PDB file of C-alpha atoms and ligand atoms in Angstrom:
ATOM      1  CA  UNK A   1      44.561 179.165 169.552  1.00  0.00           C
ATOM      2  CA  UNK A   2      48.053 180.396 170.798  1.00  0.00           C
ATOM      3  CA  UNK A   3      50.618 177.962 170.069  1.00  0.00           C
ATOM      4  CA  UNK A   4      52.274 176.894 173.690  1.00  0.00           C
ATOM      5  CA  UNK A   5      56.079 176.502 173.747  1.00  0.00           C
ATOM      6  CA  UNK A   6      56.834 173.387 175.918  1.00  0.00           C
ATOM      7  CA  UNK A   7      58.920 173.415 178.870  1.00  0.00           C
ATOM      8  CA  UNK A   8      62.467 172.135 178.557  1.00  0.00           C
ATOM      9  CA  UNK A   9      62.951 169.695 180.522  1.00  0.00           C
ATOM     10  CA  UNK A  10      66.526 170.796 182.314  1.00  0.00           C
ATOM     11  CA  UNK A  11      67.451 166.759 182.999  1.00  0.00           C
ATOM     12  CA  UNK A  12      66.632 165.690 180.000  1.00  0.00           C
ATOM     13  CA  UNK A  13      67.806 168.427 177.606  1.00  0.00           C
ATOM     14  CA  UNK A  14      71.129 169.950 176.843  1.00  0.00           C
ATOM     15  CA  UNK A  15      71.998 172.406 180.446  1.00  0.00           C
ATOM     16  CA  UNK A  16      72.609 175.673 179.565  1.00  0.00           C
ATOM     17  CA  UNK A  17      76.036 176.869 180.248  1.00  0.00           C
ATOM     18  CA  UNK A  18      78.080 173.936 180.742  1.00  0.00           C
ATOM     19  CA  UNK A  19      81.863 174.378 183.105  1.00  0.00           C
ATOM     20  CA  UNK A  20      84.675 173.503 180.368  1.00  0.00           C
ATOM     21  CA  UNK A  21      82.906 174.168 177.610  1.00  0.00           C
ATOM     22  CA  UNK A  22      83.006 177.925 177.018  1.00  0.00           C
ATOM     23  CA  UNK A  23      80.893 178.529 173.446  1.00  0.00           C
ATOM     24  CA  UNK A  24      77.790 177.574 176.073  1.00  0.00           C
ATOM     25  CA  UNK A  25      78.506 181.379 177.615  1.00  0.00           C
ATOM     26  CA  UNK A  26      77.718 182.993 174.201  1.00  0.00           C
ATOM     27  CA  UNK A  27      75.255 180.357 173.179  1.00  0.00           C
ATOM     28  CA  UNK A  28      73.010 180.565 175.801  1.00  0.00           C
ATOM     29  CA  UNK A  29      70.194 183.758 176.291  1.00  0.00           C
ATOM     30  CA  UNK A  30      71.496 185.947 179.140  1.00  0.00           C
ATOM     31  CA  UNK A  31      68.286 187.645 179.199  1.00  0.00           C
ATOM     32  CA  UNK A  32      64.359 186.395 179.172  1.00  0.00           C
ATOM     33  CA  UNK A  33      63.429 185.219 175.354  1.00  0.00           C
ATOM     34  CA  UNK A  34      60.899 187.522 173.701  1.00  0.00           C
ATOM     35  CA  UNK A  35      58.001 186.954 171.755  1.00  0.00           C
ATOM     36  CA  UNK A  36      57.829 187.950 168.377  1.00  0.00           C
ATOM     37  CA  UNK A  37      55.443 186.967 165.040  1.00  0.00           C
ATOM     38  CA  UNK A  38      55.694 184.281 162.813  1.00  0.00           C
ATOM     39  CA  UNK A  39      56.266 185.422 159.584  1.00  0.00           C
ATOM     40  CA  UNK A  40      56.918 183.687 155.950  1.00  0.00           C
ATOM     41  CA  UNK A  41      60.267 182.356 156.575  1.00  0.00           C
ATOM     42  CA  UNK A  42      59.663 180.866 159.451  1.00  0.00           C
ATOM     43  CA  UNK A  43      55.917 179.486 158.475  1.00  0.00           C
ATOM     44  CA  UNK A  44      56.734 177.941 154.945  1.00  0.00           C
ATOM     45  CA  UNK A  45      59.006 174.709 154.572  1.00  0.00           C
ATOM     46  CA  UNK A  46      61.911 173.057 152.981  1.00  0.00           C
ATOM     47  CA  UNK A  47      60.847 171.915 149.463  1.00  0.00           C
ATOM     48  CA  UNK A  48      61.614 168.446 148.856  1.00  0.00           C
ATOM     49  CA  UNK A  49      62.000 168.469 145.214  1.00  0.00           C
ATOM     50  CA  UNK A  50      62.511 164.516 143.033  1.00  0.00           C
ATOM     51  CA  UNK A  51      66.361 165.333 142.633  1.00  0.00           C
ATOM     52  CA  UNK A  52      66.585 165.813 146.606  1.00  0.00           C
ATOM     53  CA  UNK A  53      64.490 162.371 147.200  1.00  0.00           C
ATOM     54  CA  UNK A  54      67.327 160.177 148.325  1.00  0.00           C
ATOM     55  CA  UNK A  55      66.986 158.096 151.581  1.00  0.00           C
ATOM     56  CA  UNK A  56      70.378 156.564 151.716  1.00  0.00           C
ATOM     57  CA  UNK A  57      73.806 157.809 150.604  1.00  0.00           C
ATOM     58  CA  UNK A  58      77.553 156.922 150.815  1.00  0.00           C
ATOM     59  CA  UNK A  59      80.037 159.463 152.334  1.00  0.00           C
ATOM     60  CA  UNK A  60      82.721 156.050 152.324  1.00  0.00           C
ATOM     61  CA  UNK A  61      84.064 156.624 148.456  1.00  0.00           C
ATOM     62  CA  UNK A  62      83.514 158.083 145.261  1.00  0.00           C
ATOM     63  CA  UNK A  63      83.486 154.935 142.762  1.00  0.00           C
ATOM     64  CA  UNK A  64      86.311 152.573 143.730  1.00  0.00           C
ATOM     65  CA  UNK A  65      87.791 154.571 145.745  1.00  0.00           C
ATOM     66  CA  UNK A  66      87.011 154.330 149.292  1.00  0.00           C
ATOM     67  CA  UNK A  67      87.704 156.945 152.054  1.00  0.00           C
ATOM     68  CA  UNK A  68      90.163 155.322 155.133  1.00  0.00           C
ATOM     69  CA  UNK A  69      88.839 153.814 158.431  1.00  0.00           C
ATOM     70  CA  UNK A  70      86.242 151.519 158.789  1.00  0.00           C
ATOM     71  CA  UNK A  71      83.350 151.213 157.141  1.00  0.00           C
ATOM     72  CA  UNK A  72      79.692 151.364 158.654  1.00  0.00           C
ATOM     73  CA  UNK A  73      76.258 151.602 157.650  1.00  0.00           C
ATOM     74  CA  UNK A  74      74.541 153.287 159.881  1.00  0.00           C
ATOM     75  CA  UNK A  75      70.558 152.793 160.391  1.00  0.00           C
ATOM     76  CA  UNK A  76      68.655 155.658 161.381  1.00  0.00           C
ATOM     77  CA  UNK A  77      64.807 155.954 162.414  1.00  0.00           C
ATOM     78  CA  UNK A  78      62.803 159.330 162.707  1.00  0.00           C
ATOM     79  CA  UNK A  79      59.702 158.970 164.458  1.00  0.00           C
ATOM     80  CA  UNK A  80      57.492 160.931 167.212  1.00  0.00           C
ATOM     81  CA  UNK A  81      57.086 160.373 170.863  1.00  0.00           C
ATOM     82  CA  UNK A  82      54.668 157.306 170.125  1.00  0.00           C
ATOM     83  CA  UNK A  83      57.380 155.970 168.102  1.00  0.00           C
ATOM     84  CA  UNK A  84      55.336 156.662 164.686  1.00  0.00           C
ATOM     85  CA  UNK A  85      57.817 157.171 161.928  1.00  0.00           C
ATOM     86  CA  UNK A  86      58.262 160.445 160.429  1.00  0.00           C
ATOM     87  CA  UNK A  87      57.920 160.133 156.274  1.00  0.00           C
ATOM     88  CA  UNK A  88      59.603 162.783 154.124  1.00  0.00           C
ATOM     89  CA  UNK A  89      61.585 164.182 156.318  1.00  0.00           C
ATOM     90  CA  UNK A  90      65.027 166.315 155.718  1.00  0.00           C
ATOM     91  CA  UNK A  91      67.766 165.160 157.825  1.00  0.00           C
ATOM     92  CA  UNK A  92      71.085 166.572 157.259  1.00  0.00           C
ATOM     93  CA  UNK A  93      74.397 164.837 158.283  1.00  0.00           C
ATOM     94  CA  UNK A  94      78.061 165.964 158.342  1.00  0.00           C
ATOM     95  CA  UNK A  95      81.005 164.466 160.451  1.00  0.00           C
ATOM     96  CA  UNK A  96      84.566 164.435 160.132  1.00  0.00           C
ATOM     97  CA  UNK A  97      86.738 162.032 158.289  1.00  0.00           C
ATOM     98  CA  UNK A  98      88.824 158.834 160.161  1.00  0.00           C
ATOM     99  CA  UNK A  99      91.774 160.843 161.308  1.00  0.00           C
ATOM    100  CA  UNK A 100      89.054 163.778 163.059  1.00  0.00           C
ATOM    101  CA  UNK A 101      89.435 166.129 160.199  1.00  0.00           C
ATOM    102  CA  UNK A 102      86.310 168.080 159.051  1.00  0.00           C
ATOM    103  CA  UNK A 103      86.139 169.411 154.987  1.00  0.00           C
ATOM    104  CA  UNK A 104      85.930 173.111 156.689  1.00  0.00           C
ATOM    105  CA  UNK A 105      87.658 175.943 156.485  1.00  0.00           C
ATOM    106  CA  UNK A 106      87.297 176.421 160.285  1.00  0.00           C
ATOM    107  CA  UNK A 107      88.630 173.095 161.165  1.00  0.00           C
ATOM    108  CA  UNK A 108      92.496 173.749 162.691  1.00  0.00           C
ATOM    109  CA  UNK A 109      92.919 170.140 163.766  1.00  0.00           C
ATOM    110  CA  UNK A 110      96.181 169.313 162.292  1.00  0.00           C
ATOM    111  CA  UNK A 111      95.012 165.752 161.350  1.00  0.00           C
ATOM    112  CA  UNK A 112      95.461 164.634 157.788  1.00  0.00           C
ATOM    113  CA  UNK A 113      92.131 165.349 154.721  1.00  0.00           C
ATOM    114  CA  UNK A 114      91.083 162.214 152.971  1.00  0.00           C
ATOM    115  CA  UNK A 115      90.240 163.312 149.568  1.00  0.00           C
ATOM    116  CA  UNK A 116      88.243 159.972 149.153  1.00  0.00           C
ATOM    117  CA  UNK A 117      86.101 161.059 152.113  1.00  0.00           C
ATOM    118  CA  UNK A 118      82.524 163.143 151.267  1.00  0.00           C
ATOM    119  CA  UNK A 119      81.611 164.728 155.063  1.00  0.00           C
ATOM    120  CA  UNK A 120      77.789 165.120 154.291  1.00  0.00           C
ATOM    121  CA  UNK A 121      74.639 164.313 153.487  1.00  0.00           C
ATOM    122  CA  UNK A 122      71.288 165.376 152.958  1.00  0.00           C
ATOM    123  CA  UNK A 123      68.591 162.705 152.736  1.00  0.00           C
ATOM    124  CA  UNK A 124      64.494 162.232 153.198  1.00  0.00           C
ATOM    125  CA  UNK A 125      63.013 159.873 155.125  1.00  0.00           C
ATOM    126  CA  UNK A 126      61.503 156.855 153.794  1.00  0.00           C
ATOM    127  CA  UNK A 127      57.687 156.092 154.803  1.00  0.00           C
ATOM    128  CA  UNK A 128      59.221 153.970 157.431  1.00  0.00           C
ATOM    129  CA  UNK A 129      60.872 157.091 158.698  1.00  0.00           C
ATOM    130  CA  UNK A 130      63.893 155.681 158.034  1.00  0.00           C
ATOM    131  CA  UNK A 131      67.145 156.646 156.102  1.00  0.00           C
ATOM    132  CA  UNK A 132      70.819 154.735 155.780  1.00  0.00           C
ATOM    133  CA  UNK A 133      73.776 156.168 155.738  1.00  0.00           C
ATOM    134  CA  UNK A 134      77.103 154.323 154.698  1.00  0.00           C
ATOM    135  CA  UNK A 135      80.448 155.932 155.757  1.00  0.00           C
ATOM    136  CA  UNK A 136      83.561 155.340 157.713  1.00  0.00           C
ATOM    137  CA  UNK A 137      83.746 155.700 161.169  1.00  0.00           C
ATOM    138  CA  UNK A 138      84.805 159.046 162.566  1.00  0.00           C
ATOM    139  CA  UNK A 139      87.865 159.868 164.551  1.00  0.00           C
ATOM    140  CA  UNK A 140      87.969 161.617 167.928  1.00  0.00           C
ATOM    141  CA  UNK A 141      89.295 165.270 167.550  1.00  0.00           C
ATOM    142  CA  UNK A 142      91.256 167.606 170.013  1.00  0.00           C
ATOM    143  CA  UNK A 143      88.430 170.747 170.915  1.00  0.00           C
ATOM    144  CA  UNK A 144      90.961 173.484 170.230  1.00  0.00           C
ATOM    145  CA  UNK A 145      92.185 175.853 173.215  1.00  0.00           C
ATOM    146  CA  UNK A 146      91.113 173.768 176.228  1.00  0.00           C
ATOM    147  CA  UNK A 147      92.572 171.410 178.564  1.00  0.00           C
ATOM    148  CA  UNK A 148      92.998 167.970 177.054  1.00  0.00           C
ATOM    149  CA  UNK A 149      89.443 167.888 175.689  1.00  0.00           C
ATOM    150  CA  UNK A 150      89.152 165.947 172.721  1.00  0.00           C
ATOM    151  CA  UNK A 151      85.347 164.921 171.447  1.00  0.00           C
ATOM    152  CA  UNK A 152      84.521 161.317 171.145  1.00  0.00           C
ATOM    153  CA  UNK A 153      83.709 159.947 168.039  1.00  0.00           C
ATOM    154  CA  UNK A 154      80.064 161.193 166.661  1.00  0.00           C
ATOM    155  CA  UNK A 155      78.041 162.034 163.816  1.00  0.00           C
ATOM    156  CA  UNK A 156      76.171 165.304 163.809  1.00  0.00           C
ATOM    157  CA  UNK A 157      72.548 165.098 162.388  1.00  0.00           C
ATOM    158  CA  UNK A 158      69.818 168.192 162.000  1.00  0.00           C
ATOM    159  CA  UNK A 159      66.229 166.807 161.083  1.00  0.00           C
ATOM    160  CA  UNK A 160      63.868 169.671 159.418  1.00  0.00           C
ATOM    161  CA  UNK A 161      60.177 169.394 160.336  1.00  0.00           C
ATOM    162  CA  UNK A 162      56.836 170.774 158.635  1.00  0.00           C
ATOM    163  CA  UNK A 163      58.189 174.583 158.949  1.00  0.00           C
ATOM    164  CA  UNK A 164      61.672 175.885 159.028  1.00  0.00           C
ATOM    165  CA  UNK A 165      61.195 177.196 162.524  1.00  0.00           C
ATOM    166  CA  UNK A 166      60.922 173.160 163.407  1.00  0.00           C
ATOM    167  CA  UNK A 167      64.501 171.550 163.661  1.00  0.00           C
ATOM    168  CA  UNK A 168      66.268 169.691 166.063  1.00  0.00           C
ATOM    169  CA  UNK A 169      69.807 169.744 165.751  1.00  0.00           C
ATOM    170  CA  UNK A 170      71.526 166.494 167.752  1.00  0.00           C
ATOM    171  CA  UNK A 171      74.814 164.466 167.633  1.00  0.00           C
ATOM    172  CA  UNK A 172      74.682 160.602 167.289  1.00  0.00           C
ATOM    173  CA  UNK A 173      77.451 158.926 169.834  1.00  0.00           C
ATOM    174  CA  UNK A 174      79.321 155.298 169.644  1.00  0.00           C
ATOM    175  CA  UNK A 175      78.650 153.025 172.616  1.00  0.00           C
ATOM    176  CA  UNK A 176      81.418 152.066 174.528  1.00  0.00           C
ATOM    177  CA  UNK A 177      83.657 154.505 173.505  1.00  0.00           C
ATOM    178  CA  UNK A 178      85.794 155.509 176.431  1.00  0.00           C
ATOM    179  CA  UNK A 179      85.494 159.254 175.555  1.00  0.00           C
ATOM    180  CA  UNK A 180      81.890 159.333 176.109  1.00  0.00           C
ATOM    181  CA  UNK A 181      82.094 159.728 179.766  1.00  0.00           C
ATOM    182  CA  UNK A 182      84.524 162.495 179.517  1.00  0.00           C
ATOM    183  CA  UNK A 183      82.423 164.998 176.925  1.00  0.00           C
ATOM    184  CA  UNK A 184      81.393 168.214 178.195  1.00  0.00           C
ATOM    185  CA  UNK A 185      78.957 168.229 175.329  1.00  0.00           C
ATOM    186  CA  UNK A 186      77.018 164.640 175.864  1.00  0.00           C
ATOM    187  CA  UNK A 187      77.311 165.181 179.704  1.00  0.00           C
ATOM    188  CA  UNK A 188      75.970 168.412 179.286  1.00  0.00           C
ATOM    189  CA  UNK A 189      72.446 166.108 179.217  1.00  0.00           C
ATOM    190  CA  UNK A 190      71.998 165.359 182.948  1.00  0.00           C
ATOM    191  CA  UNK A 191      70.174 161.729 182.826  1.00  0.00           C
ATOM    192  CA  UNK A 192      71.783 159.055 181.740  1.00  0.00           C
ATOM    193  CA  UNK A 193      68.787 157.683 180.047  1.00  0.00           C
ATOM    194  CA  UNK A 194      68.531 160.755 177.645  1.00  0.00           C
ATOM    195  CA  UNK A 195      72.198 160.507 177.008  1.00  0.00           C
ATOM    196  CA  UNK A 196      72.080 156.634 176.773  1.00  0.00           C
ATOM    197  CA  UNK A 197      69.335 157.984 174.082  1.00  0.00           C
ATOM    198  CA  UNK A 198      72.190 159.726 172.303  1.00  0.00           C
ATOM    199  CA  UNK A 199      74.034 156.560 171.394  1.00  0.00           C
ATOM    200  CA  UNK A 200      73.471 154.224 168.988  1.00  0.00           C
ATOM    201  CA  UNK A 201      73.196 150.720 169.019  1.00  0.00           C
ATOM    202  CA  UNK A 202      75.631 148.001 167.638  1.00  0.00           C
ATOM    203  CA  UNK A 203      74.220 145.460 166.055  1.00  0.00           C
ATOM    204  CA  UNK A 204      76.381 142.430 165.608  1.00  0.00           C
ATOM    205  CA  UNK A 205      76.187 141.058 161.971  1.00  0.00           C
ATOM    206  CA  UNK A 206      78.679 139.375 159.611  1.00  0.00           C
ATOM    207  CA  UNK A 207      79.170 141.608 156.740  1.00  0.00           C
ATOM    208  CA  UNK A 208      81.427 144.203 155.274  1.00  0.00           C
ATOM    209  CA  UNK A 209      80.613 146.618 157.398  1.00  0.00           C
ATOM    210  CA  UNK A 210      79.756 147.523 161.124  1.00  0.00           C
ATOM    211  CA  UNK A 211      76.039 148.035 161.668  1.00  0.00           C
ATOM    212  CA  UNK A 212      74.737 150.538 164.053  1.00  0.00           C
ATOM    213  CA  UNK A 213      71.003 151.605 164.223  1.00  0.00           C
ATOM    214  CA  UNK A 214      70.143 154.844 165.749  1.00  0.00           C
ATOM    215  CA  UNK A 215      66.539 156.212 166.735  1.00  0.00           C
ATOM    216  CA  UNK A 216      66.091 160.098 166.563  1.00  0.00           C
ATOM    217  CA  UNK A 217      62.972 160.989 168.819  1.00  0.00           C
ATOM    218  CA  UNK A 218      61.614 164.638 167.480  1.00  0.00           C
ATOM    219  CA  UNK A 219      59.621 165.724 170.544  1.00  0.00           C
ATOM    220  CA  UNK A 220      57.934 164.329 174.400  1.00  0.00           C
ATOM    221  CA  UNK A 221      59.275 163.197 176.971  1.00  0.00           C
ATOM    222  CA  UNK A 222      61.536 160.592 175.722  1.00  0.00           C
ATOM    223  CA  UNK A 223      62.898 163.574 172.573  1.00  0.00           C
ATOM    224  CA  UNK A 224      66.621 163.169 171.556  1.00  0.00           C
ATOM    225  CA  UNK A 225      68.690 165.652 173.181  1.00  0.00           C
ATOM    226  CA  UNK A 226      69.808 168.662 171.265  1.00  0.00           C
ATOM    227  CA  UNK A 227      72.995 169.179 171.166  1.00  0.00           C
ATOM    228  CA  UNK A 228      74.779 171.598 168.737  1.00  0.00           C
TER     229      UNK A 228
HETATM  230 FE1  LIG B 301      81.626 167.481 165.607  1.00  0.00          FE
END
């Protein structure tokens, strides 16, 4: 049987070209998508060999030494549209250090490295669907050549299904940061629920670090938002 794409749903999706935020132009198809085979590449999978088996890591130090800002822990869930979680999963994480500098070459922000800081990680899912992540809090950054924009705090994550052709790419917001209402990028997602979807959740506990706990829904009605 044919495999059916599913409609996007334009509310509660990323729009397409979004005012003020010009990459959109170039990222978007100007013209109808076509069809074309499946071959090996996009058929076969990411290999999850024992060395890549980790399902939490620490981006917030190497040994004593702990990157600046504050520390968090930060509790993500992968699971389906009926909330099963998703076991063995790849989920890939990167985000930029306290002061909104990313380890890139691309990255002009003129904002300080922190050589204590490790901007990524690549972890599977536990059977729970779950992996944990402990790390410092990014920084808001200025979105080069553009009026004033500057991105809120957020954590980028890309989650790798069954085939490489499966992958939703999404960022992870803060609540109540001020700059959330502002972001051409989060805003680009027309209902609030599906952006409220986008932001994790504090959860207030004495420790020594902030908790947040973040689900990542991978498809239906009620999927995370991509975002790039
Ligand atoms: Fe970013």
């Amino acid at each position: 049987m044919a495999y059916v794409v599913p409609r996007r749903d334009a509310r509660t999706q990323s729009e397409g070209v979004v005012e003020g935020y010009a990459q959109t132009g170039q990222r978007w198809p100007a013209q109808p998508l076509a069809r074309r085979p499946h071959g090996l590449s996009e058929l076969t999978s990411p290999r999850v060999t024992p060395r890549l088996q980790a399902t939490a890591a620490d981006l917030a130090g190497q040994g004593a030494k702990r990157s600046l800002g504050q520390l968090i822990d930060v509790r993500a869930r992968i699971v389906d549209e009926d909330g099963a979680p998703l076991a063995g999963a790849m989920v890939e994480i990167w985000h930029c250090n306290a002061a909104g500098k990313y380890i890139h070459p691309n990255d002009s922000n003129d904002a300080p490295e922190d050589l204590n800081f490790y901007g990524a990680a690549r972890l599977i899912t536990d059977r729970d669907g779950k992996i944990d992540l402990r790390t410092i809090k990014p920084g808001a950054y200025p979105v080069p050549d553009t009026d004033g924009w500057w991105r809120p705090p957020h954590i980028h994550f890309s989650v790798w299904g069954r085939v490489w052709l499966s992958r939703l790419v999404t960022q992870m917001f803060f609540p109540g940061d001020p700059l959330n209402e502002l972001d051409p990028i989060l805003n680009a997602v027309r209902d609030p629920q599906a952006r409220s979807r986008c932001i994790a959740r504090f959860v207030p506990k004495a420790g020594d670090a902030l908790v947040y706990e973040y689900d990542l829904v991978v498809r239906g009605r009620a999927a995370t938002a991509a975002l790039p």
